[in-house]
mmCIF file of C-alpha atoms and ligand atoms in Angstrom:
data_model
loop_
_atom_site.group_PDB
_atom_site.id
_atom_site.type_symbol
_atom_site.label_atom_id
_atom_site.label_comp_id
_atom_site.label_asym_id
_atom_site.label_seq_id
_atom_site.Cartn_x
_atom_site.Cartn_y
_atom_site.Cartn_z
ATOM 1 C CA MET D 594 -18.259 -4.744 -60.296
ATOM 2 C CA THR D 595 -18.228 -3.322 -56.766
ATOM 3 C CA GLU D 596 -14.883 -2.838 -55.193
ATOM 4 C CA LYS D 597 -14.228 -4.111 -51.691
ATOM 5 C CA THR D 598 -12.331 -1.615 -49.529
ATOM 6 C CA THR D 599 -10.244 -2.861 -46.630
ATOM 7 C CA PRO D 600 -8.668 -0.391 -44.177
ATOM 8 C CA ASP D 601 -4.862 -0.517 -44.249
ATOM 9 C CA ASP D 602 -4.637 -0.749 -40.478
ATOM 10 C CA PRO D 603 -6.843 -3.557 -39.045
ATOM 11 C CA SER D 604 -7.502 -1.444 -35.921
ATOM 12 C CA ASP D 605 -9.329 1.068 -38.177
ATOM 13 C CA ARG D 606 -11.901 -1.541 -39.003
ATOM 14 C CA ASN D 607 -15.143 -0.647 -37.349
ATOM 15 C CA THR D 608 -17.125 -3.803 -37.801
ATOM 16 C CA ILE D 609 -20.774 -4.213 -36.893
ATOM 17 C CA SER D 610 -19.899 -6.762 -34.217
ATOM 18 C CA ASP D 611 -17.511 -4.279 -32.555
ATOM 19 C CA ASP D 612 -20.281 -1.697 -32.413
ATOM 20 C CA ILE D 613 -22.621 -4.150 -30.793
ATOM 21 C CA ARG D 614 -20.025 -5.276 -28.305
ATOM 22 C CA ASN D 615 -19.321 -1.698 -27.241
ATOM 23 C CA GLU D 616 -22.937 -0.908 -26.536
ATOM 24 C CA PRO D 617 -23.805 -0.950 -22.829
ATOM 25 C CA PRO D 618 -26.671 -3.251 -21.813
ATOM 26 C CA ASN D 619 -30.055 -1.599 -21.845
ATOM 27 C CA LEU D 620 -30.501 -0.917 -18.153
ATOM 28 C CA ASP D 621 -33.391 1.482 -18.256
ATOM 29 C CA PRO D 622 -36.146 0.033 -20.414
ATOM 30 C CA GLU D 623 -39.323 2.029 -20.883
ATOM 31 C CA ASP D 624 -41.634 -0.736 -21.897
ATOM 32 C CA ASP D 625 -44.756 0.252 -23.677
ATOM 33 C CA LEU D 626 -46.416 -2.821 -25.097
ATOM 34 C CA SER D 627 -48.930 -0.714 -27.001
ATOM 35 C CA ALA D 628 -46.011 0.613 -29.088
ATOM 36 C CA THR D 629 -45.623 -2.715 -30.867
ATOM 37 C CA PHE D 630 -47.394 -3.503 -34.127
ATOM 38 C CA LEU D 631 -48.807 -6.641 -32.519
ATOM 39 C CA SER D 632 -51.675 -6.225 -30.183
ATOM 40 C CA ILE D 633 -50.386 -7.915 -27.042
ATOM 41 C CA GLU D 634 -52.344 -8.110 -23.841
ATOM 42 C CA PRO D 635 -50.186 -7.884 -20.735
ATOM 43 C CA SER D 636 -50.112 -11.387 -19.249
ATOM 44 C CA GLU D 637 -51.737 -12.160 -15.949
ATOM 45 C CA GLY D 638 -50.566 -14.565 -13.312
ATOM 46 C CA ALA D 639 -47.144 -13.270 -12.337
ATOM 47 C CA PRO D 640 -47.324 -11.657 -8.899
ATOM 48 C CA PHE D 641 -45.643 -8.394 -9.985
ATOM 49 C CA SER D 642 -47.069 -5.947 -12.546
ATOM 50 C CA GLU D 643 -43.540 -5.032 -13.720
ATOM 51 C CA ILE D 644 -43.224 -8.599 -15.023
ATOM 52 C CA ASN D 645 -46.591 -8.561 -16.740
ATOM 53 C CA ASN D 646 -45.739 -5.388 -18.633
ATOM 54 C CA ASP D 647 -42.227 -6.274 -19.772
ATOM 55 C CA PRO D 648 -42.059 -7.986 -23.186
ATOM 56 C CA ILE D 649 -39.222 -10.293 -22.124
ATOM 57 C CA LEU D 650 -40.011 -10.977 -18.462
ATOM 58 C CA ARG D 651 -43.656 -11.650 -19.252
ATOM 59 C CA GLU D 652 -42.461 -14.792 -21.038
ATOM 60 C CA ILE D 653 -41.538 -16.228 -17.644
ATOM 61 C CA GLY D 654 -43.992 -18.732 -16.241
ATOM 62 C CA ASP D 655 -47.244 -20.061 -17.635
ATOM 63 C CA THR D 656 -45.270 -23.157 -18.618
ATOM 64 C CA PRO D 657 -47.209 -26.057 -20.164
ATOM 65 C CA LEU D 658 -48.107 -29.444 -18.717
ATOM 66 C CA VAL D 659 -47.199 -32.142 -21.215
ATOM 67 C CA PRO D 660 -48.396 -35.757 -20.911
ATOM 68 C CA HIS D 661 -45.565 -38.263 -20.606
ATOM 69 C CA PRO D 662 -45.439 -40.096 -23.974
ATOM 70 C CA GLU D 663 -45.027 -43.560 -22.436
ATOM 71 C CA ASN D 664 -46.444 -43.453 -18.922
ATOM 72 C CA GLU D 665 -50.004 -42.169 -18.858
ATOM 73 C CA GLN D 666 -49.860 -41.664 -15.092
ATOM 74 C CA ILE D 667 -47.263 -38.862 -15.462
ATOM 75 C CA VAL D 668 -47.520 -35.276 -16.715
ATOM 76 C CA CYS D 669 -44.465 -33.026 -17.067
ATOM 77 C CA LYS D 670 -44.336 -29.367 -16.003
ATOM 78 C CA MET D 671 -42.037 -27.853 -18.621
ATOM 79 C CA GLU D 672 -40.051 -25.212 -16.747
ATOM 80 C CA ARG D 673 -37.442 -25.344 -19.489
ATOM 81 C CA GLN D 674 -39.790 -23.116 -21.520
ATOM 82 C CA ASN D 675 -38.741 -20.074 -19.475
ATOM 83 C CA PRO D 676 -36.505 -17.457 -21.218
ATOM 84 C CA THR D 677 -33.169 -18.608 -19.732
ATOM 85 C CA LEU D 678 -34.421 -22.187 -19.882
ATOM 86 C CA SER D 679 -35.172 -23.063 -16.248
ATOM 87 C CA HIS D 680 -37.536 -22.506 -13.320
ATOM 88 C CA LYS D 681 -34.970 -20.092 -11.842
ATOM 89 C CA ASP D 682 -36.287 -17.288 -14.077
ATOM 90 C CA ARG D 683 -39.191 -16.974 -11.663
ATOM 91 C CA LEU D 684 -36.702 -16.630 -8.814
ATOM 92 C CA GLY D 685 -34.505 -14.021 -10.535
ATOM 93 C CA ALA D 686 -37.359 -11.663 -11.374
ATOM 94 C CA GLY D 687 -39.334 -12.454 -8.223
ATOM 95 C CA MET D 688 -36.435 -11.838 -5.826
ATOM 96 C CA ILE D 689 -35.401 -8.540 -7.387
ATOM 97 C CA LEU D 690 -38.970 -7.216 -7.450
ATOM 98 C CA GLY D 691 -39.771 -8.659 -4.024
ATOM 99 C CA LEU D 692 -36.734 -6.945 -2.479
ATOM 100 C CA ARG D 693 -37.698 -3.690 -4.160
ATOM 101 C CA GLN D 694 -41.213 -3.989 -2.763
ATOM 102 C CA LYS D 695 -39.833 -4.607 0.730
ATOM 103 C CA GLY D 696 -37.618 -1.515 0.394
ATOM 104 C CA GLU D 697 -34.441 -3.621 0.651
ATOM 105 C CA LEU D 698 -33.280 -2.858 -2.899
ATOM 106 C CA GLU D 699 -33.351 0.567 -4.485
ATOM 107 C CA GLU D 700 -34.125 1.127 -8.158
ATOM 108 C CA GLY D 701 -30.873 1.002 -10.087
ATOM 109 C CA GLN D 702 -28.893 -0.459 -7.160
ATOM 110 C CA ALA D 703 -26.440 -3.230 -8.016
ATOM 111 C CA VAL D 704 -27.297 -6.850 -7.220
ATOM 112 C CA VAL D 705 -24.929 -9.751 -6.542
ATOM 113 C CA GLU D 706 -25.746 -13.454 -6.527
ATOM 114 C CA ALA D 707 -23.709 -16.610 -6.017
ATOM 115 C CA SER D 708 -24.499 -19.291 -8.572
ATOM 116 C CA SER D 709 -22.731 -21.742 -10.806
ATOM 117 C CA GLY D 710 -26.065 -22.924 -12.136
ATOM 118 C CA ASN D 711 -29.344 -21.751 -13.593
ATOM 119 C CA THR D 712 -29.844 -18.921 -11.103
ATOM 120 C CA ALA D 713 -26.885 -17.112 -12.670
ATOM 121 C CA GLY D 714 -28.540 -16.491 -16.032
ATOM 122 C CA ALA D 715 -31.954 -15.959 -14.469
ATOM 123 C CA VAL D 716 -30.715 -13.147 -12.191
ATOM 124 C CA ALA D 717 -28.683 -11.636 -15.051
ATOM 125 C CA LEU D 718 -31.814 -11.497 -17.218
ATOM 126 C CA ALA D 719 -34.023 -9.960 -14.537
ATOM 127 C CA ALA D 720 -31.327 -7.408 -13.632
ATOM 128 C CA ASN D 721 -30.908 -6.506 -17.304
ATOM 129 C CA ARG D 722 -34.617 -5.843 -17.803
ATOM 130 C CA LEU D 723 -35.229 -4.194 -14.447
ATOM 131 C CA GLY D 724 -32.262 -1.826 -14.599
ATOM 132 C CA HIS D 725 -29.864 -3.226 -11.985
ATOM 133 C CA PRO D 726 -26.115 -3.624 -12.606
ATOM 134 C CA CYS D 727 -25.416 -7.271 -11.819
ATOM 135 C CA THR D 728 -22.491 -9.408 -10.678
ATOM 136 C CA ILE D 729 -22.600 -13.188 -10.449
ATOM 137 C CA VAL D 730 -19.957 -14.976 -8.390
ATOM 138 C CA MET D 731 -19.263 -18.362 -9.939
ATOM 139 C CA ARG D 732 -16.934 -21.215 -9.076
ATOM 140 C CA GLU D 733 -13.936 -21.430 -11.400
ATOM 141 C CA THR D 734 -15.179 -24.835 -12.567
ATOM 142 C CA THR D 735 -18.485 -23.397 -13.844
ATOM 143 C CA SER D 736 -19.545 -24.562 -17.277
ATOM 144 C CA PRO D 737 -19.112 -21.965 -20.056
ATOM 145 C CA VAL D 738 -22.804 -22.504 -20.846
ATOM 146 C CA LYS D 739 -23.747 -20.940 -17.509
ATOM 147 C CA SER D 740 -21.211 -18.093 -17.585
ATOM 148 C CA GLY D 741 -22.228 -17.486 -21.213
ATOM 149 C CA PHE D 742 -25.769 -16.589 -20.138
ATOM 150 C CA VAL D 743 -24.390 -14.084 -17.629
ATOM 151 C CA ARG D 744 -21.962 -12.360 -19.978
ATOM 152 C CA ALA D 745 -24.411 -12.360 -22.876
ATOM 153 C CA LEU D 746 -26.951 -10.564 -20.712
ATOM 154 C CA GLY D 747 -24.459 -7.828 -19.831
ATOM 155 C CA ALA D 748 -23.692 -8.897 -16.264
ATOM 156 C CA GLU D 749 -20.254 -9.259 -14.698
ATOM 157 C CA VAL D 750 -18.756 -12.640 -13.786
ATOM 158 C CA VAL D 751 -16.499 -12.848 -10.725
ATOM 159 C CA THR D 752 -14.726 -16.175 -10.371
ATOM 160 C CA ALA D 753 -14.119 -17.836 -7.011
ATOM 161 C CA PRO D 754 -11.929 -20.902 -6.408
ATOM 162 C CA ASP D 755 -13.629 -24.298 -6.214
ATOM 163 C CA VAL D 756 -13.170 -24.731 -2.451
ATOM 164 C CA ASP D 757 -15.258 -26.237 0.349
ATOM 165 C CA HIS D 758 -17.960 -24.290 2.181
ATOM 166 C CA ASP D 759 -15.787 -23.758 5.270
ATOM 167 C CA HIS D 760 -13.156 -21.892 3.247
ATOM 168 C CA ASP D 761 -13.045 -18.050 3.226
ATOM 169 C CA PHE D 762 -13.111 -17.992 -0.573
ATOM 170 C CA TYR D 763 -16.163 -20.261 -0.903
ATOM 171 C CA TYR D 764 -18.183 -18.640 -3.684
ATOM 172 C CA GLN D 765 -21.178 -17.790 -1.484
ATOM 173 C CA LYS D 766 -18.905 -16.009 1.035
ATOM 174 C CA VAL D 767 -17.147 -14.188 -1.792
ATOM 175 C CA ALA D 768 -20.525 -12.973 -3.087
ATOM 176 C CA GLU D 769 -21.536 -11.686 0.341
ATOM 177 C CA THR D 770 -18.272 -9.782 0.796
ATOM 178 C CA TYR D 771 -18.348 -8.455 -2.755
ATOM 179 C CA ALA D 772 -21.853 -7.058 -2.208
ATOM 180 C CA GLU D 773 -20.831 -5.393 1.068
ATOM 181 C CA GLU D 774 -17.821 -3.779 -0.575
ATOM 182 C CA HIS D 775 -19.806 -2.497 -3.583
ATOM 183 C CA ASP D 776 -22.940 -1.157 -1.881
ATOM 184 C CA ALA D 777 -24.843 -3.895 -3.667
ATOM 185 C CA VAL D 778 -27.564 -6.244 -2.423
ATOM 186 C CA TYR D 779 -26.664 -9.929 -2.123
ATOM 187 C CA LEU D 780 -29.790 -11.775 -3.242
ATOM 188 C CA ASN D 781 -28.798 -15.020 -1.507
ATOM 189 C CA GLN D 782 -31.212 -17.655 -2.766
ATOM 190 C CA TYR D 783 -29.917 -19.993 -0.063
ATOM 191 C CA GLU D 784 -30.976 -18.021 2.985
ATOM 192 C CA ARG D 785 -33.771 -15.720 1.867
ATOM 193 C CA GLU D 786 -37.285 -16.979 2.435
ATOM 194 C CA LEU D 787 -38.273 -14.874 -0.559
ATOM 195 C CA ASN D 788 -36.954 -17.770 -2.651
ATOM 196 C CA ARG D 789 -39.813 -20.046 -1.614
ATOM 197 C CA HIS D 790 -42.325 -17.163 -1.400
ATOM 198 C CA VAL D 791 -41.824 -16.510 -5.128
ATOM 199 C CA HIS D 792 -42.922 -20.080 -5.829
ATOM 200 C CA TYR D 793 -45.750 -19.856 -3.274
ATOM 201 C CA GLU D 794 -47.091 -16.719 -4.987
ATOM 202 C CA TRP D 795 -46.439 -17.705 -8.577
ATOM 203 C CA THR D 796 -45.621 -21.344 -9.426
ATOM 204 C CA GLY D 797 -48.013 -22.883 -6.874
ATOM 205 C CA PRO D 798 -51.181 -21.078 -8.067
ATOM 206 C CA GLU D 799 -50.207 -21.562 -11.717
ATOM 207 C CA LEU D 800 -49.736 -25.311 -11.280
ATOM 208 C CA TYR D 801 -52.879 -25.670 -9.172
ATOM 209 C CA GLU D 802 -55.001 -24.022 -11.894
ATOM 210 C CA GLN D 803 -53.609 -26.593 -14.361
ATOM 211 C CA ILE D 804 -54.266 -29.676 -12.230
ATOM 212 C CA LYS D 805 -57.382 -28.890 -10.236
ATOM 213 C CA GLY D 806 -60.061 -31.527 -10.629
ATOM 214 C CA GLU D 807 -57.690 -33.852 -12.535
ATOM 215 C CA GLY D 808 -57.059 -36.267 -9.677
ATOM 216 C CA VAL D 809 -53.341 -35.560 -9.305
ATOM 217 C CA THR D 810 -51.967 -37.514 -6.332
ATOM 218 C CA HIS D 811 -48.263 -36.482 -6.321
ATOM 219 C CA ILE D 812 -45.983 -33.619 -7.340
ATOM 220 C CA VAL D 813 -42.304 -34.525 -7.702
ATOM 221 C CA GLY D 814 -39.359 -32.155 -8.126
ATOM 222 C CA ALA D 815 -35.612 -32.034 -7.513
ATOM 223 C CA MET D 816 -34.407 -30.235 -4.380
ATOM 224 C CA SER D 817 -31.348 -28.084 -3.816
ATOM 225 C CA THR D 818 -32.133 -24.766 -2.119
ATOM 226 C CA CYS D 819 -35.571 -26.430 -1.739
ATOM 227 C CA GLY D 820 -37.235 -23.100 -2.662
ATOM 228 C CA PHE D 821 -39.142 -24.406 -5.672
ATOM 229 C CA LEU D 822 -40.712 -27.481 -4.127
ATOM 230 C CA THR D 823 -41.321 -25.879 -0.719
ATOM 231 C CA GLY D 824 -43.100 -22.839 -2.197
ATOM 232 C CA VAL D 825 -45.261 -24.979 -4.471
ATOM 233 C CA ALA D 826 -46.015 -27.365 -1.586
ATOM 234 C CA GLU D 827 -46.985 -24.588 0.827
ATOM 235 C CA TYR D 828 -49.548 -23.312 -1.674
ATOM 236 C CA ILE D 829 -50.933 -26.698 -2.792
ATOM 237 C CA LYS D 830 -51.211 -28.057 0.765
ATOM 238 C CA GLU D 831 -53.408 -25.119 1.785
ATOM 239 C CA ILE D 832 -55.961 -26.130 -0.835
ATOM 240 C CA GLU D 833 -55.513 -29.884 -1.315
ATOM 241 C CA PRO D 834 -53.459 -31.346 1.552
ATOM 242 C CA SER D 835 -53.983 -34.863 0.190
ATOM 243 C CA ILE D 836 -51.664 -34.207 -2.769
ATOM 244 C CA LYS D 837 -48.295 -35.678 -1.811
ATOM 245 C CA ILE D 838 -45.194 -33.573 -2.401
ATOM 246 C CA VAL D 839 -42.101 -35.683 -3.028
ATOM 247 C CA GLY D 840 -38.545 -34.374 -3.401
ATOM 248 C CA ALA D 841 -35.693 -35.973 -5.344
ATOM 249 C CA ASP D 842 -32.311 -35.671 -3.600
ATOM 250 C CA GLY D 843 -28.856 -36.918 -4.531
ATOM 251 C CA GLU D 844 -27.512 -40.152 -3.084
ATOM 252 C CA GLU D 845 -24.723 -38.613 -0.985
ATOM 253 C CA SER D 846 -26.579 -35.506 0.123
ATOM 254 C CA ASN D 847 -27.913 -34.042 3.344
ATOM 255 C CA ILE D 848 -31.477 -33.107 2.391
ATOM 256 C CA SER D 849 -32.839 -36.654 2.664
ATOM 257 C CA ARG D 850 -30.629 -37.393 5.685
ATOM 258 C CA MET D 851 -32.001 -34.328 7.526
ATOM 259 C CA PHE D 852 -35.554 -35.074 6.368
ATOM 260 C CA TYR D 853 -35.339 -38.522 7.973
ATOM 261 C CA GLY D 854 -33.552 -37.234 11.095
ATOM 262 C CA GLU D 855 -30.257 -38.953 10.279
ATOM 263 C CA GLU D 856 -26.746 -37.641 10.930
ATOM 264 C CA GLU D 857 -25.341 -35.130 8.449
ATOM 265 C CA GLY D 858 -22.744 -36.694 6.192
ATOM 266 C CA ASN D 859 -20.595 -36.110 3.183
ATOM 267 C CA TYR D 860 -22.098 -34.243 0.211
ATOM 268 C CA ASP D 861 -20.900 -35.655 -3.068
ATOM 269 C CA VAL D 862 -23.285 -35.128 -5.963
ATOM 270 C CA ASP D 863 -22.185 -34.028 -9.428
ATOM 271 C CA ILE D 864 -25.607 -33.203 -10.794
ATOM 272 C CA GLU D 865 -26.565 -29.551 -10.799
ATOM 273 C CA GLY D 866 -29.656 -28.721 -8.789
ATOM 274 C CA LEU D 867 -29.719 -32.032 -6.954
ATOM 275 C CA GLY D 868 -29.066 -32.003 -3.205
ATOM 276 C CA GLN D 869 -27.076 -29.793 -0.839
ATOM 277 C CA TRP D 870 -24.445 -30.094 1.865
ATOM 278 C CA ARG D 871 -26.969 -28.523 4.284
ATOM 279 C CA VAL D 872 -30.663 -27.764 4.529
ATOM 280 C CA THR D 873 -31.080 -24.069 3.758
ATOM 281 C CA GLU D 874 -33.334 -21.479 5.397
ATOM 282 C CA THR D 875 -35.655 -21.642 2.385
ATOM 283 C CA ALA D 876 -36.722 -25.226 3.123
ATOM 284 C CA ASN D 877 -39.851 -26.159 5.087
ATOM 285 C CA PHE D 878 -40.064 -29.920 5.624
ATOM 286 C CA ASP D 879 -43.550 -29.647 7.206
ATOM 287 C CA VAL D 880 -45.088 -29.488 3.729
ATOM 288 C CA ILE D 881 -42.935 -32.201 2.134
ATOM 289 C CA ASP D 882 -44.240 -35.776 2.363
ATOM 290 C CA ASP D 883 -41.229 -37.736 1.201
ATOM 291 C CA VAL D 884 -37.668 -37.263 -0.067
ATOM 292 C CA ARG D 885 -36.095 -40.018 -2.172
ATOM 293 C CA SER D 886 -32.429 -40.332 -3.091
ATOM 294 C CA VAL D 887 -31.328 -40.911 -6.665
ATOM 295 C CA SER D 888 -27.732 -41.618 -7.654
ATOM 296 C CA ASP D 889 -26.011 -39.502 -10.304
ATOM 297 C CA SER D 890 -25.787 -42.452 -12.692
ATOM 298 C CA ILE D 891 -29.491 -43.336 -12.424
ATOM 299 C CA ALA D 892 -30.479 -39.673 -12.953
ATOM 300 C CA VAL D 893 -28.283 -39.500 -16.061
ATOM 301 C CA SER D 894 -29.537 -42.775 -17.526
ATOM 302 C CA ARG D 895 -33.153 -41.742 -16.900
ATOM 303 C CA ALA D 896 -32.608 -38.403 -18.708
ATOM 304 C CA LYS D 897 -30.894 -40.249 -21.597
ATOM 305 C CA HIS D 898 -33.667 -42.834 -21.817
ATOM 306 C CA GLU D 899 -36.425 -40.190 -21.841
ATOM 307 C CA ALA D 900 -34.694 -38.323 -24.677
ATOM 308 C CA ALA D 901 -33.747 -41.347 -26.811
ATOM 309 C CA ASP D 902 -36.887 -43.427 -26.382
ATOM 310 C CA ASN D 903 -39.585 -40.832 -25.778
ATOM 311 C CA GLY D 904 -38.287 -37.645 -27.412
ATOM 312 C CA LEU D 905 -38.609 -35.996 -24.022
ATOM 313 C CA LEU D 906 -35.593 -33.727 -23.428
ATOM 314 C CA MET D 907 -34.692 -32.843 -19.863
ATOM 315 C CA GLY D 908 -31.730 -31.899 -17.678
ATOM 316 C CA LEU D 909 -30.167 -34.280 -15.194
ATOM 317 C CA SER D 910 -31.917 -33.150 -11.986
ATOM 318 C CA SER D 911 -35.174 -33.568 -13.910
ATOM 319 C CA GLY D 912 -33.966 -37.088 -14.743
ATOM 320 C CA ALA D 913 -33.751 -37.711 -10.978
ATOM 321 C CA ALA D 914 -37.262 -36.311 -10.429
ATOM 322 C CA MET D 915 -38.582 -38.409 -13.321
ATOM 323 C CA GLU D 916 -36.992 -41.536 -11.822
ATOM 324 C CA VAL D 917 -38.885 -40.870 -8.581
ATOM 325 C CA ALA D 918 -42.124 -40.152 -10.507
ATOM 326 C CA GLN D 919 -41.757 -43.436 -12.425
ATOM 327 C CA SER D 920 -41.200 -45.397 -9.218
ATOM 328 C CA ILE D 921 -44.325 -43.878 -7.616
ATOM 329 C CA THR D 922 -46.466 -44.960 -10.566
ATOM 330 C CA GLN D 923 -44.957 -48.462 -10.450
ATOM 331 C CA GLU D 924 -45.857 -48.781 -6.778
ATOM 332 C CA ASP D 925 -49.509 -47.857 -7.357
ATOM 333 C CA ASP D 926 -51.556 -47.889 -10.590
ATOM 334 C CA ASP D 927 -53.963 -45.294 -9.229
ATOM 335 C CA THR D 928 -51.389 -42.527 -8.838
ATOM 336 C CA LYS D 929 -51.235 -39.477 -11.109
ATOM 337 C CA VAL D 930 -47.937 -37.651 -10.861
ATOM 338 C CA VAL D 931 -46.690 -34.211 -11.951
ATOM 339 C CA SER D 932 -42.948 -34.440 -12.635
ATOM 340 C CA ILE D 933 -41.073 -31.136 -12.828
ATOM 341 C CA ILE D 934 -38.780 -30.643 -15.839
ATOM 342 C CA HIS D 935 -36.560 -28.011 -14.228
ATOM 343 C CA ASP D 936 -34.396 -27.345 -17.291
ATOM 344 C CA GLY D 937 -33.398 -28.793 -20.643
ATOM 345 C CA ALA D 938 -30.906 -31.421 -21.809
ATOM 346 C CA GLU D 939 -28.937 -29.014 -24.007
ATOM 347 C CA GLN D 940 -27.062 -27.503 -21.053
ATOM 348 C CA TYR D 941 -25.538 -30.900 -20.231
ATOM 349 C CA PHE D 942 -24.728 -32.405 -23.630
ATOM 350 C CA HIS D 943 -21.058 -31.510 -23.218
ATOM 351 C CA GLU D 944 -20.679 -33.332 -19.894
ATOM 352 C CA VAL D 945 -22.633 -36.556 -20.471
ATOM 353 C CA GLU D 946 -20.966 -39.439 -22.274
ATOM 354 C CA ASP D 947 -22.695 -40.382 -25.541
ATOM 355 C CA TRP D 948 -24.807 -37.261 -25.605
HETATM 356 C C1 PLP H 605 -31.487 -27.828 -12.790
HETATM 357 C C2 PLP H 605 -32.041 -27.625 -11.416
HETATM 358 N N1 PLP H 605 -32.934 -28.503 -10.940
HETATM 359 C C3 PLP H 605 -33.439 -28.387 -9.706
HETATM 360 C C4 PLP H 605 -33.039 -27.373 -8.854
HETATM 361 C C5 PLP H 605 -33.597 -27.309 -7.463
HETATM 362 O O1 PLP H 605 -34.347 -26.129 -7.242
HETATM 363 P P1 PLP H 605 -34.351 -25.450 -5.832
HETATM 364 O O2 PLP H 605 -33.027 -24.790 -5.625
HETATM 365 O O3 PLP H 605 -35.464 -24.460 -5.908
HETATM 366 O O4 PLP H 605 -34.585 -26.514 -4.821
HETATM 367 C C6 PLP H 605 -32.105 -26.434 -9.309
HETATM 368 C C7 PLP H 605 -31.583 -25.393 -8.425
HETATM 369 O O5 PLP H 605 -30.410 -25.246 -8.212
HETATM 370 C C8 PLP H 605 -31.617 -26.543 -10.632
HETATM 371 O O6 PLP H 605 -30.735 -25.657 -11.148
#
């Protein structure tokens, strides 16, 4: 019989989990794909060679198009297949490498981003693999799912109070100040045009290769910074201007109001990634054909219906986009619509009743 030995003093216990926890994140990877026992070809398609050669980052993008199980006029672009489970992985890696290429970020320099959503984990992952210390400023109300990604990937979380955008401690202002004080670069997905350029260079060409010659009439996605849909639209419109690009916005949100030249009003949307209190510098309405508003409750019930009745799991902003896609196909039998699945349902189970 083997005898179990337990140290007298619990602090003497050096468990495996303690060892792991004490290890610093791997910030200087030397990736040599040929060193693996599998023969892996570096992927093509991402606009930066550093992504193609990294075994983790190369999993970003190249997401599948899946036919909608019930509505044969709709196909779904499954951005949830990215490593941190949303389209923002393209943004995290693309912004860090883009800023390096422009000489605005040095190798090894710290990066800061403001996000209470999917960008948080995406930037933390890219920073981890590309060797940048990383801080994410999050609102204090941020879901532990989102902060979990950040901490798990070895980045620092700084918490800001949940105050309005005109307050000094608004999380985006805190991030800017924090970066200035720490000689770090504030990525700023809201104001940097690089946000939409990443999607122009990467997501647009990838999607076009998948749909060319298939008679697609519409592409529908949710809008917040507007970087994703604008970048995709700018690329697609250059080649096939007849394809209509349609954004889903929240009901009480300023993107649709500004798109239709109405007065700015109150922003009150609970769904992550749906709408904004302003139209950011990353948006370009010239390439967007229509913006439709979807209420929080309709977005949620659409996401629940797609999961329960069609086995199609999606997050809540994707529920809003899918609602718009469904309405387009109901208006015209000849339409063929790509609906973006920005992220998965699993990040929202805890906040949706009966999920
Ligand atoms: C879940 C989700 N859907 C849609 C969007 C909208 O993407 P973008 O900011 O590129 O407009 C976001 C971005 O915040 C998001 O996190």
